[in-house]
Each structure stands twice: as structure tokens, then as C-alpha cells.
Amino acid sequence: MRYSGTVIRPPSEADSYILQVSYGCSHNHCTFCGTYANKPFQPRPMREVLDDIAVAGRVLPDTRRVFLADGNALVLPTPKLTSILDALGAAFPLLRRVGIYANAKDILRKGEADLAALRQKNLEIIYLGLESGSEEVLRRIDKGAKATEMLEAVRMAKRAGIRVSVIALLGIAGPGLSREHAEATGRLVSAMDPEYLSLLTLMLVPGTELHRQHQEGEFQLMSPAALLQEMRDILTHADGLTRCVFRTNHASNYVPLAGTLSRDKARLIETLDRAIAMGPAAFRPEEWRGL
Ligand code: SF4
């Protein structure tokens, strides 16, 4: 089991076997993201991937969950992903779930039939970095996909039987577009009705375009209280969700929340209101935050 460079995975994949099937991100232009700044995208050689699976099958035979890294591994051709999923199924008899990061366009390019075929081979959950439901914010951060494409991608994945975990980013719009960002994100998530919604909080990464914009006064950070208000606004506009599990358990967030939106939205908003009223004593200390 060998890893190259920085390897990230969602918090909910903490207990999964992480398998690198590609390096970097094929988009690699988001203005806030420095994760793969020094790691050009490339598929990992199949021979290496299969060798790692064989080793993991011997060392971790009881593995039930696997996460395929790096940034948007779903961009790999369907036959290659199929071979990888077949090898995982053979190596891990107890395998129940494979997760993967994807961009909206990766999902749309795959099409429903390919997604359904991958689902049959245990690809069970896709993590999609939505960041914002606002077309203007998505354009400013060079996300590489429109909100309309994000919506269609989530709907397509769900029709194929794949669960979707949507990740949005507090603070990414700055104070000027915060309200628009929150309302549009809440509305788009409502239309998506994903199985999971996570919120992360922006942390500026030196070397990124957004860091440069901040240094030159073109982008302003928001206070913790304003970020919590933004979260409140997103929740307020997230309506009609059927079974969406909501989490803010990422280390970048100031207040960790968890619940099912159809049942717990009022409680979550009350908790936020108490945190906003209490002020800094209720927030995760700045030095404890991380990406
Ligand atoms: S798509 Fe994801 S991994 Fe790629 S640059 Fe954007 S935020 Fe980073």
C-alpha cells in the first residue's frame, strides 16, 4: 500500500481502506484549493493499483469499505474503474461500499448506464464538492461546473442508485455575496435532495489564487459569527429534503452539528442561534481548526 503526495478523504471515510487510483485532480483550478497544487493529474498505472489491492487483500482481509482517491477519481474511464472494482470485490469478500470523489462533469460524462454498472460493483457513494449553489460564486471560484450541471449530476447519480454526499463551503462567497451564496445553496440542495450534506468552512491556503486575492484586498474573509449566520441561512432555505443527513464535523468548522434535516432542522437552527448569541466561547478555537 503506497501513497503519493497529499492524500485526502472525507471524514466519513476515516475507517476505509484508501486506495489511490489516480493522482491529483483533473480540474485543479478552483481558486481556494491547494490540495494538489504540486501534483499534476495522472491516472495511476493499473499494475500498481492491482498490486496494492492484492497486498491489502492479504493484510486487511476484513475490509468492508474502500475509498478511491485522489481528487476526482471518477474521471477515470469506466472499463478501468470496473476492473478496479472487480479486483476489490475479489480481494475483500466482506466489501460493502466503495466511495469516490467526483466533479459534476465526471458524473455527467459517465452517463446513467455506466454509473448503474459501477453501482452494481459496489460503487455506492459519490462525494461532490458543490461549494455553492450560486452561479456567480461558482464562476468566481472557477469551479468548472455550473449549478445546473451540479443538479443534473446529482439527479443522474441518484437515478443510477448511487448515494450522493454534497459538500458546500461556508465563507467562499465573502461577505458581499454571502446572502446570495446561502440562499442559492439552500435552494439547490433542496432540489438535489442528496443523502448527505456537509458544510466546511473556508481556510485560506497560501499559494492559491484566493489567497492572492485576499492579500491584494480583492477578497474578504468573514467573521465566525457571520459564517454561522451564513450556515443558518443555508439551513433556512434547505426545504423538502427527504432523508438528508447533515454534518459540520469537519475540522475547519467553528461549530460541529449533526442531524437529519427533515427531522432536526429546527433544533440545528436553535443550536446555531445559541452559539451566535454566546459568541467566541461557543466557537472552536482558531488554532484547533484545520483542513
Ligand atoms: S475540483 Fe476539488 S480537488 Fe479539484 S481543484 Fe477543485 S476543490 Fe480542488
PDB file of C-alpha atoms and ligand atoms in Angstrom:
ATOM      1  CA  MET A   1       0.000   0.000   0.000  1.00  0.00           C
ATOM      2  CA  ARG A   2       1.821   3.013  -1.283  1.00  0.00           C
ATOM      3  CA  TYR A   3       0.726   6.634  -1.367  1.00  0.00           C
ATOM      4  CA  SER A   4       1.984   9.557  -3.372  1.00  0.00           C
ATOM      5  CA  GLY A   5       1.797  13.125  -2.024  1.00  0.00           C
ATOM      6  CA  THR A   6      -1.071  14.549  -0.003  1.00  0.00           C
ATOM      7  CA  VAL A   7      -3.990  12.144   0.194  1.00  0.00           C
ATOM      8  CA  ILE A   8      -7.331  13.431   1.488  1.00  0.00           C
ATOM      9  CA  ARG A   9     -10.630  11.683   2.136  1.00  0.00           C
ATOM     10  CA  PRO A  10     -13.999  12.710   3.602  1.00  0.00           C
ATOM     11  CA  PRO A  11     -14.363  12.435   7.404  1.00  0.00           C
ATOM     12  CA  SER A  12     -16.892   9.636   6.952  1.00  0.00           C
ATOM     13  CA  GLU A  13     -14.244   7.520   5.197  1.00  0.00           C
ATOM     14  CA  ALA A  14     -11.945   7.558   8.220  1.00  0.00           C
ATOM     15  CA  ASP A  15     -12.238   3.782   8.657  1.00  0.00           C
ATOM     16  CA  SER A  16     -11.998   2.929   4.974  1.00  0.00           C
ATOM     17  CA  TYR A  17      -9.076   1.444   3.124  1.00  0.00           C
ATOM     18  CA  ILE A  18      -7.833   4.337   0.972  1.00  0.00           C
ATOM     19  CA  LEU A  19      -6.685   3.255  -2.466  1.00  0.00           C
ATOM     20  CA  GLN A  20      -5.064   5.753  -4.801  1.00  0.00           C
ATOM     21  CA  VAL A  21      -6.237   5.060  -8.330  1.00  0.00           C
ATOM     22  CA  SER A  22      -5.256   8.453  -9.727  1.00  0.00           C
ATOM     23  CA  TYR A  23      -3.031  11.320  -8.662  1.00  0.00           C
ATOM     24  CA  GLY A  24      -4.255  14.885  -8.226  1.00  0.00           C
ATOM     25  CA  CYS A  25      -7.361  16.460  -9.726  1.00  0.00           C
ATOM     26  CA  SER A  26      -8.035  16.764 -13.458  1.00  0.00           C
ATOM     27  CA  HIS A  27      -9.612  20.197 -12.922  1.00  0.00           C
ATOM     28  CA  ASN A  28      -7.175  21.679 -10.399  1.00  0.00           C
ATOM     29  CA  HIS A  29      -8.334  25.270 -10.977  1.00  0.00           C
ATOM     30  CA  CYS A  30     -10.584  26.067  -8.006  1.00  0.00           C
ATOM     31  CA  THR A  31      -9.250  29.332  -6.628  1.00  0.00           C
ATOM     32  CA  PHE A  32      -9.374  28.225  -2.975  1.00  0.00           C
ATOM     33  CA  CYS A  33      -7.858  24.755  -3.366  1.00  0.00           C
ATOM     34  CA  GLY A  34      -4.197  24.000  -2.902  1.00  0.00           C
ATOM     35  CA  THR A  35      -4.533  20.298  -2.200  1.00  0.00           C
ATOM     36  CA  TYR A  36      -2.973  19.141  -5.445  1.00  0.00           C
ATOM     37  CA  ALA A  37      -1.007  22.247  -6.382  1.00  0.00           C
ATOM     38  CA  ASN A  38       2.195  20.244  -6.788  1.00  0.00           C
ATOM     39  CA  LYS A  39       0.642  17.046  -8.027  1.00  0.00           C
ATOM     40  CA  PRO A  40      -0.321  17.104 -11.726  1.00  0.00           C
ATOM     41  CA  PHE A  41      -3.248  14.875 -12.556  1.00  0.00           C
ATOM     42  CA  GLN A  42      -2.440  11.433 -13.877  1.00  0.00           C
ATOM     43  CA  PRO A  43      -4.061   8.030 -13.708  1.00  0.00           C
ATOM     44  CA  ARG A  44      -2.092   5.629 -11.567  1.00  0.00           C
ATOM     45  CA  PRO A  45      -0.648   2.690 -13.519  1.00  0.00           C
ATOM     46  CA  MET A  46      -3.092  -0.220 -13.349  1.00  0.00           C
ATOM     47  CA  ARG A  47      -0.351  -2.663 -12.444  1.00  0.00           C
ATOM     48  CA  GLU A  48       0.431  -0.673  -9.278  1.00  0.00           C
ATOM     49  CA  VAL A  49      -3.244  -0.383  -8.337  1.00  0.00           C
ATOM     50  CA  LEU A  50      -3.779  -4.129  -8.688  1.00  0.00           C
ATOM     51  CA  ASP A  51      -0.583  -4.869  -6.734  1.00  0.00           C
ATOM     52  CA  ASP A  52      -1.807  -2.646  -3.877  1.00  0.00           C
ATOM     53  CA  ILE A  53      -5.194  -4.365  -3.865  1.00  0.00           C
ATOM     54  CA  ALA A  54      -3.504  -7.756  -3.686  1.00  0.00           C
ATOM     55  CA  VAL A  55      -1.367  -6.673  -0.719  1.00  0.00           C
ATOM     56  CA  ALA A  56      -4.348  -5.075   1.042  1.00  0.00           C
ATOM     57  CA  GLY A  57      -6.372  -8.228   0.481  1.00  0.00           C
ATOM     58  CA  ARG A  58      -3.758 -10.178   2.447  1.00  0.00           C
ATOM     59  CA  VAL A  59      -3.157  -7.563   5.181  1.00  0.00           C
ATOM     60  CA  LEU A  60      -6.731  -6.250   5.591  1.00  0.00           C
ATOM     61  CA  PRO A  61      -8.931  -9.184   4.529  1.00  0.00           C
ATOM     62  CA  ASP A  62     -11.946  -7.983   6.568  1.00  0.00           C
ATOM     63  CA  THR A  63     -12.170  -4.632   4.778  1.00  0.00           C
ATOM     64  CA  ARG A  64     -15.773  -3.553   4.243  1.00  0.00           C
ATOM     65  CA  ARG A  65     -15.240  -0.031   2.960  1.00  0.00           C
ATOM     66  CA  VAL A  66     -12.849   1.348   0.364  1.00  0.00           C
ATOM     67  CA  PHE A  67     -12.345   4.946  -0.744  1.00  0.00           C
ATOM     68  CA  LEU A  68     -10.841   5.606  -4.174  1.00  0.00           C
ATOM     69  CA  ALA A  69      -8.517   8.612  -4.212  1.00  0.00           C
ATOM     70  CA  ASP A  70      -7.367  11.177  -5.409  1.00  0.00           C
ATOM     71  CA  GLY A  71      -9.374  14.306  -6.167  1.00  0.00           C
ATOM     72  CA  ASN A  72     -11.848  13.192  -8.796  1.00  0.00           C
ATOM     73  CA  ALA A  73     -11.086   9.543  -9.415  1.00  0.00           C
ATOM     74  CA  LEU A  74     -14.437   9.091 -11.193  1.00  0.00           C
ATOM     75  CA  VAL A  75     -12.814  10.800 -14.185  1.00  0.00           C
ATOM     76  CA  LEU A  76     -11.059   7.504 -14.960  1.00  0.00           C
ATOM     77  CA  PRO A  77     -12.529   5.524 -17.874  1.00  0.00           C
ATOM     78  CA  THR A  78     -15.361   3.182 -16.926  1.00  0.00           C
ATOM     79  CA  PRO A  79     -13.520  -0.013 -18.009  1.00  0.00           C
ATOM     80  CA  LYS A  80     -10.605   0.871 -15.731  1.00  0.00           C
ATOM     81  CA  LEU A  81     -12.889   1.615 -12.782  1.00  0.00           C
ATOM     82  CA  THR A  82     -14.758  -1.609 -13.487  1.00  0.00           C
ATOM     83  CA  SER A  83     -11.523  -3.614 -13.347  1.00  0.00           C
ATOM     84  CA  ILE A  84     -10.558  -1.928 -10.091  1.00  0.00           C
ATOM     85  CA  LEU A  85     -13.959  -2.628  -8.532  1.00  0.00           C
ATOM     86  CA  ASP A  86     -13.792  -6.254  -9.697  1.00  0.00           C
ATOM     87  CA  ALA A  87     -10.356  -6.639  -8.104  1.00  0.00           C
ATOM     88  CA  LEU A  88     -11.607  -5.080  -4.865  1.00  0.00           C
ATOM     89  CA  GLY A  89     -14.575  -7.438  -4.799  1.00  0.00           C
ATOM     90  CA  ALA A  90     -12.271 -10.427  -5.257  1.00  0.00           C
ATOM     91  CA  ALA A  91      -9.767  -9.260  -2.617  1.00  0.00           C
ATOM     92  CA  PHE A  92     -12.321  -8.305   0.051  1.00  0.00           C
ATOM     93  CA  PRO A  93     -15.159 -10.831   0.458  1.00  0.00           C
ATOM     94  CA  LEU A  94     -16.888  -8.585   3.012  1.00  0.00           C
ATOM     95  CA  LEU A  95     -16.741  -5.440   0.856  1.00  0.00           C
ATOM     96  CA  ARG A  96     -19.968  -3.447   1.188  1.00  0.00           C
ATOM     97  CA  ARG A  97     -19.212   0.003  -0.084  1.00  0.00           C
ATOM     98  CA  VAL A  98     -16.792   1.902  -2.292  1.00  0.00           C
ATOM     99  CA  GLY A  99     -16.700   5.704  -2.220  1.00  0.00           C
ATOM    100  CA  ILE A 100     -15.143   8.204  -4.608  1.00  0.00           C
ATOM    101  CA  TYR A 101     -14.763  11.943  -5.189  1.00  0.00           C
ATOM    102  CA  ALA A 102     -16.236  13.288  -8.418  1.00  0.00           C
ATOM    103  CA  ASN A 103     -16.794  16.547 -10.231  1.00  0.00           C
ATOM    104  CA  ALA A 104     -20.203  17.180 -11.757  1.00  0.00           C
ATOM    105  CA  LYS A 105     -18.871  16.825 -15.279  1.00  0.00           C
ATOM    106  CA  ASP A 106     -17.297  13.453 -14.445  1.00  0.00           C
ATOM    107  CA  ILE A 107     -20.730  12.194 -13.431  1.00  0.00           C
ATOM    108  CA  LEU A 108     -22.452  13.650 -16.489  1.00  0.00           C
ATOM    109  CA  ARG A 109     -19.806  12.258 -18.858  1.00  0.00           C
ATOM    110  CA  LYS A 110     -20.240   8.796 -17.384  1.00  0.00           C
ATOM    111  CA  GLY A 111     -23.958   8.762 -18.076  1.00  0.00           C
ATOM    112  CA  GLU A 112     -26.614   6.865 -16.181  1.00  0.00           C
ATOM    113  CA  ALA A 113     -25.898   3.432 -17.699  1.00  0.00           C
ATOM    114  CA  ASP A 114     -22.195   3.455 -16.772  1.00  0.00           C
ATOM    115  CA  LEU A 115     -22.996   4.765 -13.299  1.00  0.00           C
ATOM    116  CA  ALA A 116     -25.542   1.996 -12.796  1.00  0.00           C
ATOM    117  CA  ALA A 117     -22.982  -0.583 -13.933  1.00  0.00           C
ATOM    118  CA  LEU A 118     -20.427   0.781 -11.456  1.00  0.00           C
ATOM    119  CA  ARG A 119     -23.100   0.728  -8.754  1.00  0.00           C
ATOM    120  CA  GLN A 120     -23.572  -2.985  -9.385  1.00  0.00           C
ATOM    121  CA  LYS A 121     -19.912  -3.425  -8.494  1.00  0.00           C
ATOM    122  CA  ASN A 122     -20.187  -1.696  -5.109  1.00  0.00           C
ATOM    123  CA  LEU A 123     -19.599   1.932  -6.066  1.00  0.00           C
ATOM    124  CA  GLU A 124     -22.080   3.134  -3.506  1.00  0.00           C
ATOM    125  CA  ILE A 125     -21.372   6.767  -2.719  1.00  0.00           C
ATOM    126  CA  ILE A 126     -20.060   9.803  -4.595  1.00  0.00           C
ATOM    127  CA  TYR A 127     -18.723  12.875  -2.793  1.00  0.00           C
ATOM    128  CA  LEU A 128     -19.391  16.020  -4.806  1.00  0.00           C
ATOM    129  CA  GLY A 129     -17.765  19.355  -3.986  1.00  0.00           C
ATOM    130  CA  LEU A 130     -20.634  21.719  -4.738  1.00  0.00           C
ATOM    131  CA  GLU A 131     -19.109  24.607  -2.757  1.00  0.00           C
ATOM    132  CA  SER A 132     -22.015  26.942  -3.670  1.00  0.00           C
ATOM    133  CA  GLY A 133     -25.377  26.923  -5.359  1.00  0.00           C
ATOM    134  CA  SER A 134     -24.763  30.406  -6.761  1.00  0.00           C
ATOM    135  CA  GLU A 135     -23.750  30.534 -10.435  1.00  0.00           C
ATOM    136  CA  GLU A 136     -21.884  33.773  -9.768  1.00  0.00           C
ATOM    137  CA  VAL A 137     -19.874  32.288  -6.904  1.00  0.00           C
ATOM    138  CA  LEU A 138     -19.102  29.139  -8.905  1.00  0.00           C
ATOM    139  CA  ARG A 139     -17.859  31.320 -11.756  1.00  0.00           C
ATOM    140  CA  ARG A 140     -15.692  33.430  -9.437  1.00  0.00           C
ATOM    141  CA  ILE A 141     -14.036  30.402  -7.855  1.00  0.00           C
ATOM    142  CA  ASP A 142     -13.540  28.693 -11.233  1.00  0.00           C
ATOM    143  CA  LYS A 143     -15.330  25.556 -10.090  1.00  0.00           C
ATOM    144  CA  GLY A 144     -15.550  24.225 -13.615  1.00  0.00           C
ATOM    145  CA  ALA A 145     -19.248  23.422 -13.426  1.00  0.00           C
ATOM    146  CA  LYS A 146     -22.489  25.367 -13.294  1.00  0.00           C
ATOM    147  CA  ALA A 147     -25.114  24.920 -10.615  1.00  0.00           C
ATOM    148  CA  THR A 148     -27.452  23.484 -13.253  1.00  0.00           C
ATOM    149  CA  GLU A 149     -24.825  20.840 -14.088  1.00  0.00           C
ATOM    150  CA  MET A 150     -24.339  20.043 -10.410  1.00  0.00           C
ATOM    151  CA  LEU A 151     -28.080  19.463 -10.078  1.00  0.00           C
ATOM    152  CA  GLU A 152     -28.289  17.233 -13.136  1.00  0.00           C
ATOM    153  CA  ALA A 153     -25.222  15.270 -11.981  1.00  0.00           C
ATOM    154  CA  VAL A 154     -26.739  14.549  -8.575  1.00  0.00           C
ATOM    155  CA  ARG A 155     -30.039  13.535 -10.110  1.00  0.00           C
ATOM    156  CA  MET A 156     -28.274  11.229 -12.566  1.00  0.00           C
ATOM    157  CA  ALA A 157     -26.211   9.560  -9.834  1.00  0.00           C
ATOM    158  CA  LYS A 158     -29.319   9.040  -7.726  1.00  0.00           C
ATOM    159  CA  ARG A 159     -31.218   7.529 -10.667  1.00  0.00           C
ATOM    160  CA  ALA A 160     -28.296   5.106 -11.029  1.00  0.00           C
ATOM    161  CA  GLY A 161     -28.733   4.082  -7.389  1.00  0.00           C
ATOM    162  CA  ILE A 162     -25.605   5.833  -6.118  1.00  0.00           C
ATOM    163  CA  ARG A 163     -25.882   7.879  -2.952  1.00  0.00           C
ATOM    164  CA  VAL A 164     -24.502  11.414  -3.095  1.00  0.00           C
ATOM    165  CA  SER A 165     -22.761  13.380  -0.383  1.00  0.00           C
ATOM    166  CA  VAL A 166     -22.757  17.077  -1.249  1.00  0.00           C
ATOM    167  CA  ILE A 167     -20.146  19.376   0.259  1.00  0.00           C
ATOM    168  CA  ALA A 168     -20.631  23.156   0.408  1.00  0.00           C
ATOM    169  CA  LEU A 169     -18.195  25.766   1.633  1.00  0.00           C
ATOM    170  CA  LEU A 170     -19.004  28.495   4.144  1.00  0.00           C
ATOM    171  CA  GLY A 171     -17.254  31.795   3.526  1.00  0.00           C
ATOM    172  CA  ILE A 172     -16.363  31.101  -0.107  1.00  0.00           C
ATOM    173  CA  ALA A 173     -18.508  33.982  -1.357  1.00  0.00           C
ATOM    174  CA  GLY A 174     -17.039  36.536   1.030  1.00  0.00           C
ATOM    175  CA  PRO A 175     -19.289  38.991   2.885  1.00  0.00           C
ATOM    176  CA  GLY A 176     -20.613  40.693  -0.258  1.00  0.00           C
ATOM    177  CA  LEU A 177     -22.209  37.602  -1.779  1.00  0.00           C
ATOM    178  CA  SER A 178     -22.831  35.676   1.439  1.00  0.00           C
ATOM    179  CA  ARG A 179     -26.605  36.046   1.381  1.00  0.00           C
ATOM    180  CA  GLU A 180     -26.857  35.059  -2.285  1.00  0.00           C
ATOM    181  CA  HIS A 181     -24.497  32.117  -1.678  1.00  0.00           C
ATOM    182  CA  ALA A 182     -26.536  30.881   1.282  1.00  0.00           C
ATOM    183  CA  GLU A 183     -29.938  31.213  -0.352  1.00  0.00           C
ATOM    184  CA  ALA A 184     -28.832  29.660  -3.649  1.00  0.00           C
ATOM    185  CA  THR A 185     -27.031  26.825  -1.870  1.00  0.00           C
ATOM    186  CA  GLY A 186     -30.043  26.052   0.297  1.00  0.00           C
ATOM    187  CA  ARG A 187     -32.350  26.094  -2.709  1.00  0.00           C
ATOM    188  CA  LEU A 188     -30.056  23.954  -4.884  1.00  0.00           C
ATOM    189  CA  VAL A 189     -29.565  21.381  -2.144  1.00  0.00           C
ATOM    190  CA  SER A 190     -33.349  21.260  -1.766  1.00  0.00           C
ATOM    191  CA  ALA A 191     -33.673  20.471  -5.469  1.00  0.00           C
ATOM    192  CA  MET A 192     -30.898  17.848  -5.260  1.00  0.00           C
ATOM    193  CA  ASP A 193     -32.287  16.155  -2.134  1.00  0.00           C
ATOM    194  CA  PRO A 194     -28.965  14.350  -1.521  1.00  0.00           C
ATOM    195  CA  GLU A 195     -28.454  11.651   1.087  1.00  0.00           C
ATOM    196  CA  TYR A 196     -25.784  13.744   2.838  1.00  0.00           C
ATOM    197  CA  LEU A 197     -24.938  17.430   3.111  1.00  0.00           C
ATOM    198  CA  SER A 198     -21.713  18.580   4.750  1.00  0.00           C
ATOM    199  CA  LEU A 199     -20.544  22.123   5.269  1.00  0.00           C
ATOM    200  CA  LEU A 200     -16.878  23.023   5.507  1.00  0.00           C
ATOM    201  CA  THR A 201     -15.529  26.465   6.343  1.00  0.00           C
ATOM    202  CA  LEU A 202     -13.090  28.275   4.091  1.00  0.00           C
ATOM    203  CA  MET A 203      -9.472  28.380   5.231  1.00  0.00           C
ATOM    204  CA  LEU A 204      -7.106  30.354   3.037  1.00  0.00           C
ATOM    205  CA  VAL A 205      -4.232  28.272   1.680  1.00  0.00           C
ATOM    206  CA  PRO A 206      -1.029  30.134   0.820  1.00  0.00           C
ATOM    207  CA  GLY A 207      -0.146  29.837  -2.844  1.00  0.00           C
ATOM    208  CA  THR A 208      -3.753  29.668  -4.043  1.00  0.00           C
ATOM    209  CA  GLU A 209      -5.433  32.262  -6.234  1.00  0.00           C
ATOM    210  CA  LEU A 210      -7.901  33.081  -3.452  1.00  0.00           C
ATOM    211  CA  HIS A 211      -5.044  33.722  -1.036  1.00  0.00           C
ATOM    212  CA  ARG A 212      -3.560  36.127  -3.580  1.00  0.00           C
ATOM    213  CA  GLN A 213      -6.933  37.861  -3.963  1.00  0.00           C
ATOM    214  CA  HIS A 214      -7.133  38.239  -0.183  1.00  0.00           C
ATOM    215  CA  GLN A 215      -3.589  39.603   0.043  1.00  0.00           C
ATOM    216  CA  GLU A 216      -4.427  42.210  -2.583  1.00  0.00           C
ATOM    217  CA  GLY A 217      -7.724  43.223  -0.961  1.00  0.00           C
ATOM    218  CA  GLU A 218      -9.942  41.664  -3.623  1.00  0.00           C
ATOM    219  CA  PHE A 219     -11.471  39.070  -1.291  1.00  0.00           C
ATOM    220  CA  GLN A 220     -12.531  39.435   2.337  1.00  0.00           C
ATOM    221  CA  LEU A 221     -12.814  36.745   4.960  1.00  0.00           C
ATOM    222  CA  MET A 222     -15.900  36.575   7.168  1.00  0.00           C
ATOM    223  CA  SER A 223     -16.063  36.574  10.948  1.00  0.00           C
ATOM    224  CA  PRO A 224     -17.033  33.329  12.735  1.00  0.00           C
ATOM    225  CA  ALA A 225     -20.377  34.850  13.712  1.00  0.00           C
ATOM    226  CA  ALA A 226     -21.093  35.850  10.095  1.00  0.00           C
ATOM    227  CA  LEU A 227     -20.149  32.341   8.947  1.00  0.00           C
ATOM    228  CA  LEU A 228     -22.597  30.833  11.423  1.00  0.00           C
ATOM    229  CA  GLN A 229     -25.290  33.202  10.163  1.00  0.00           C
ATOM    230  CA  GLU A 230     -24.477  32.020   6.637  1.00  0.00           C
ATOM    231  CA  MET A 231     -24.902  28.427   7.797  1.00  0.00           C
ATOM    232  CA  ARG A 232     -28.225  29.400   9.349  1.00  0.00           C
ATOM    233  CA  ASP A 233     -29.331  30.962   6.066  1.00  0.00           C
ATOM    234  CA  ILE A 234     -28.410  27.803   4.134  1.00  0.00           C
ATOM    235  CA  LEU A 235     -30.411  25.672   6.551  1.00  0.00           C
ATOM    236  CA  THR A 236     -33.355  28.070   6.401  1.00  0.00           C
ATOM    237  CA  HIS A 237     -33.505  27.737   2.610  1.00  0.00           C
ATOM    238  CA  ALA A 238     -32.988  23.952   2.576  1.00  0.00           C
ATOM    239  CA  ASP A 239     -36.548  22.668   2.359  1.00  0.00           C
ATOM    240  CA  GLY A 240     -38.321  19.480   1.382  1.00  0.00           C
ATOM    241  CA  LEU A 241     -35.331  17.201   1.996  1.00  0.00           C
ATOM    242  CA  THR A 242     -36.487  13.649   2.495  1.00  0.00           C
ATOM    243  CA  ARG A 243     -33.664  11.930   4.399  1.00  0.00           C
ATOM    244  CA  CYS A 244     -30.638  14.193   4.141  1.00  0.00           C
ATOM    245  CA  VAL A 245     -28.071  13.697   6.899  1.00  0.00           C
ATOM    246  CA  PHE A 246     -26.408  16.996   7.756  1.00  0.00           C
ATOM    247  CA  ARG A 247     -22.940  17.305   9.261  1.00  0.00           C
ATOM    248  CA  THR A 248     -20.466  20.038  10.084  1.00  0.00           C
ATOM    249  CA  ASN A 249     -17.960  17.678  11.717  1.00  0.00           C
ATOM    250  CA  HIS A 250     -15.013  18.797   9.568  1.00  0.00           C
ATOM    251  CA  ALA A 251     -12.133  20.365  11.498  1.00  0.00           C
ATOM    252  CA  SER A 252     -12.474  23.638   9.577  1.00  0.00           C
ATOM    253  CA  ASN A 253     -15.853  24.414  11.135  1.00  0.00           C
ATOM    254  CA  TYR A 254     -16.446  26.637  14.151  1.00  0.00           C
ATOM    255  CA  VAL A 255     -19.456  24.687  15.463  1.00  0.00           C
ATOM    256  CA  PRO A 256     -19.983  20.938  14.930  1.00  0.00           C
ATOM    257  CA  LEU A 257     -23.580  19.988  14.175  1.00  0.00           C
ATOM    258  CA  ALA A 258     -25.224  16.741  13.137  1.00  0.00           C
ATOM    259  CA  GLY A 259     -28.773  15.744  12.382  1.00  0.00           C
ATOM    260  CA  THR A 260     -31.295  14.682   9.795  1.00  0.00           C
ATOM    261  CA  LEU A 261     -32.680  17.790   8.136  1.00  0.00           C
ATOM    262  CA  SER A 262     -36.229  16.509   7.681  1.00  0.00           C
ATOM    263  CA  ARG A 263     -36.452  15.950  11.443  1.00  0.00           C
ATOM    264  CA  ASP A 264     -33.846  18.134  13.149  1.00  0.00           C
ATOM    265  CA  LYS A 265     -33.706  21.390  11.201  1.00  0.00           C
ATOM    266  CA  ALA A 266     -35.375  23.470  13.911  1.00  0.00           C
ATOM    267  CA  ARG A 267     -33.071  22.027  16.590  1.00  0.00           C
ATOM    268  CA  LEU A 268     -29.989  22.689  14.462  1.00  0.00           C
ATOM    269  CA  ILE A 269     -31.043  26.299  13.895  1.00  0.00           C
ATOM    270  CA  GLU A 270     -31.694  26.750  17.612  1.00  0.00           C
ATOM    271  CA  THR A 271     -28.228  25.406  18.401  1.00  0.00           C
ATOM    272  CA  LEU A 272     -26.742  27.826  15.898  1.00  0.00           C
ATOM    273  CA  ASP A 273     -28.696  30.725  17.390  1.00  0.00           C
ATOM    274  CA  ARG A 274     -27.362  29.867  20.851  1.00  0.00           C
ATOM    275  CA  ALA A 275     -23.793  29.700  19.516  1.00  0.00           C
ATOM    276  CA  ILE A 276     -24.188  33.043  17.736  1.00  0.00           C
ATOM    277  CA  ALA A 277     -25.588  34.600  20.934  1.00  0.00           C
ATOM    278  CA  MET A 278     -22.765  33.171  23.093  1.00  0.00           C
ATOM    279  CA  GLY A 279     -20.047  34.380  20.761  1.00  0.00           C
ATOM    280  CA  PRO A 280     -16.405  33.164  20.700  1.00  0.00           C
ATOM    281  CA  ALA A 281     -16.811  30.960  23.802  1.00  0.00           C
ATOM    282  CA  ALA A 282     -19.029  28.680  21.692  1.00  0.00           C
ATOM    283  CA  PHE A 283     -16.672  28.511  18.701  1.00  0.00           C
ATOM    284  CA  ARG A 284     -13.877  26.029  18.013  1.00  0.00           C
ATOM    285  CA  PRO A 285     -10.632  27.927  18.751  1.00  0.00           C
ATOM    286  CA  GLU A 286      -8.851  29.168  15.648  1.00  0.00           C
ATOM    287  CA  GLU A 287      -5.732  27.109  16.450  1.00  0.00           C
ATOM    288  CA  TRP A 288      -7.800  23.909  16.510  1.00  0.00           C
ATOM    289  CA  ARG A 289      -9.173  24.439  13.028  1.00  0.00           C
ATOM    290  CA  GLY A 290      -7.646  22.586  10.109  1.00  0.00           C
ATOM    291  CA  LEU A 291      -8.205  21.213   6.648  1.00  0.00           C
TER     292      LEU A 291
HETATM  293  S1  SF4 B   1     -12.311  20.064  -8.032  1.00  0.00           S
HETATM  294 FE1  SF4 B   1     -11.856  19.667  -5.854  1.00  0.00          FE
HETATM  295  S2  SF4 B   1      -9.771  18.849  -5.804  1.00  0.00           S
HETATM  296 FE2  SF4 B   1     -10.079  19.787  -7.827  1.00  0.00          FE
HETATM  297  S3  SF4 B   1      -9.279  21.875  -7.626  1.00  0.00           S
HETATM  298 FE3  SF4 B   1     -11.496  21.957  -7.185  1.00  0.00          FE
HETATM  299  S4  SF4 B   1     -11.678  21.703  -4.945  1.00  0.00           S
HETATM  300 FE4  SF4 B   1      -9.584  21.061  -5.536  1.00  0.00          FE
END
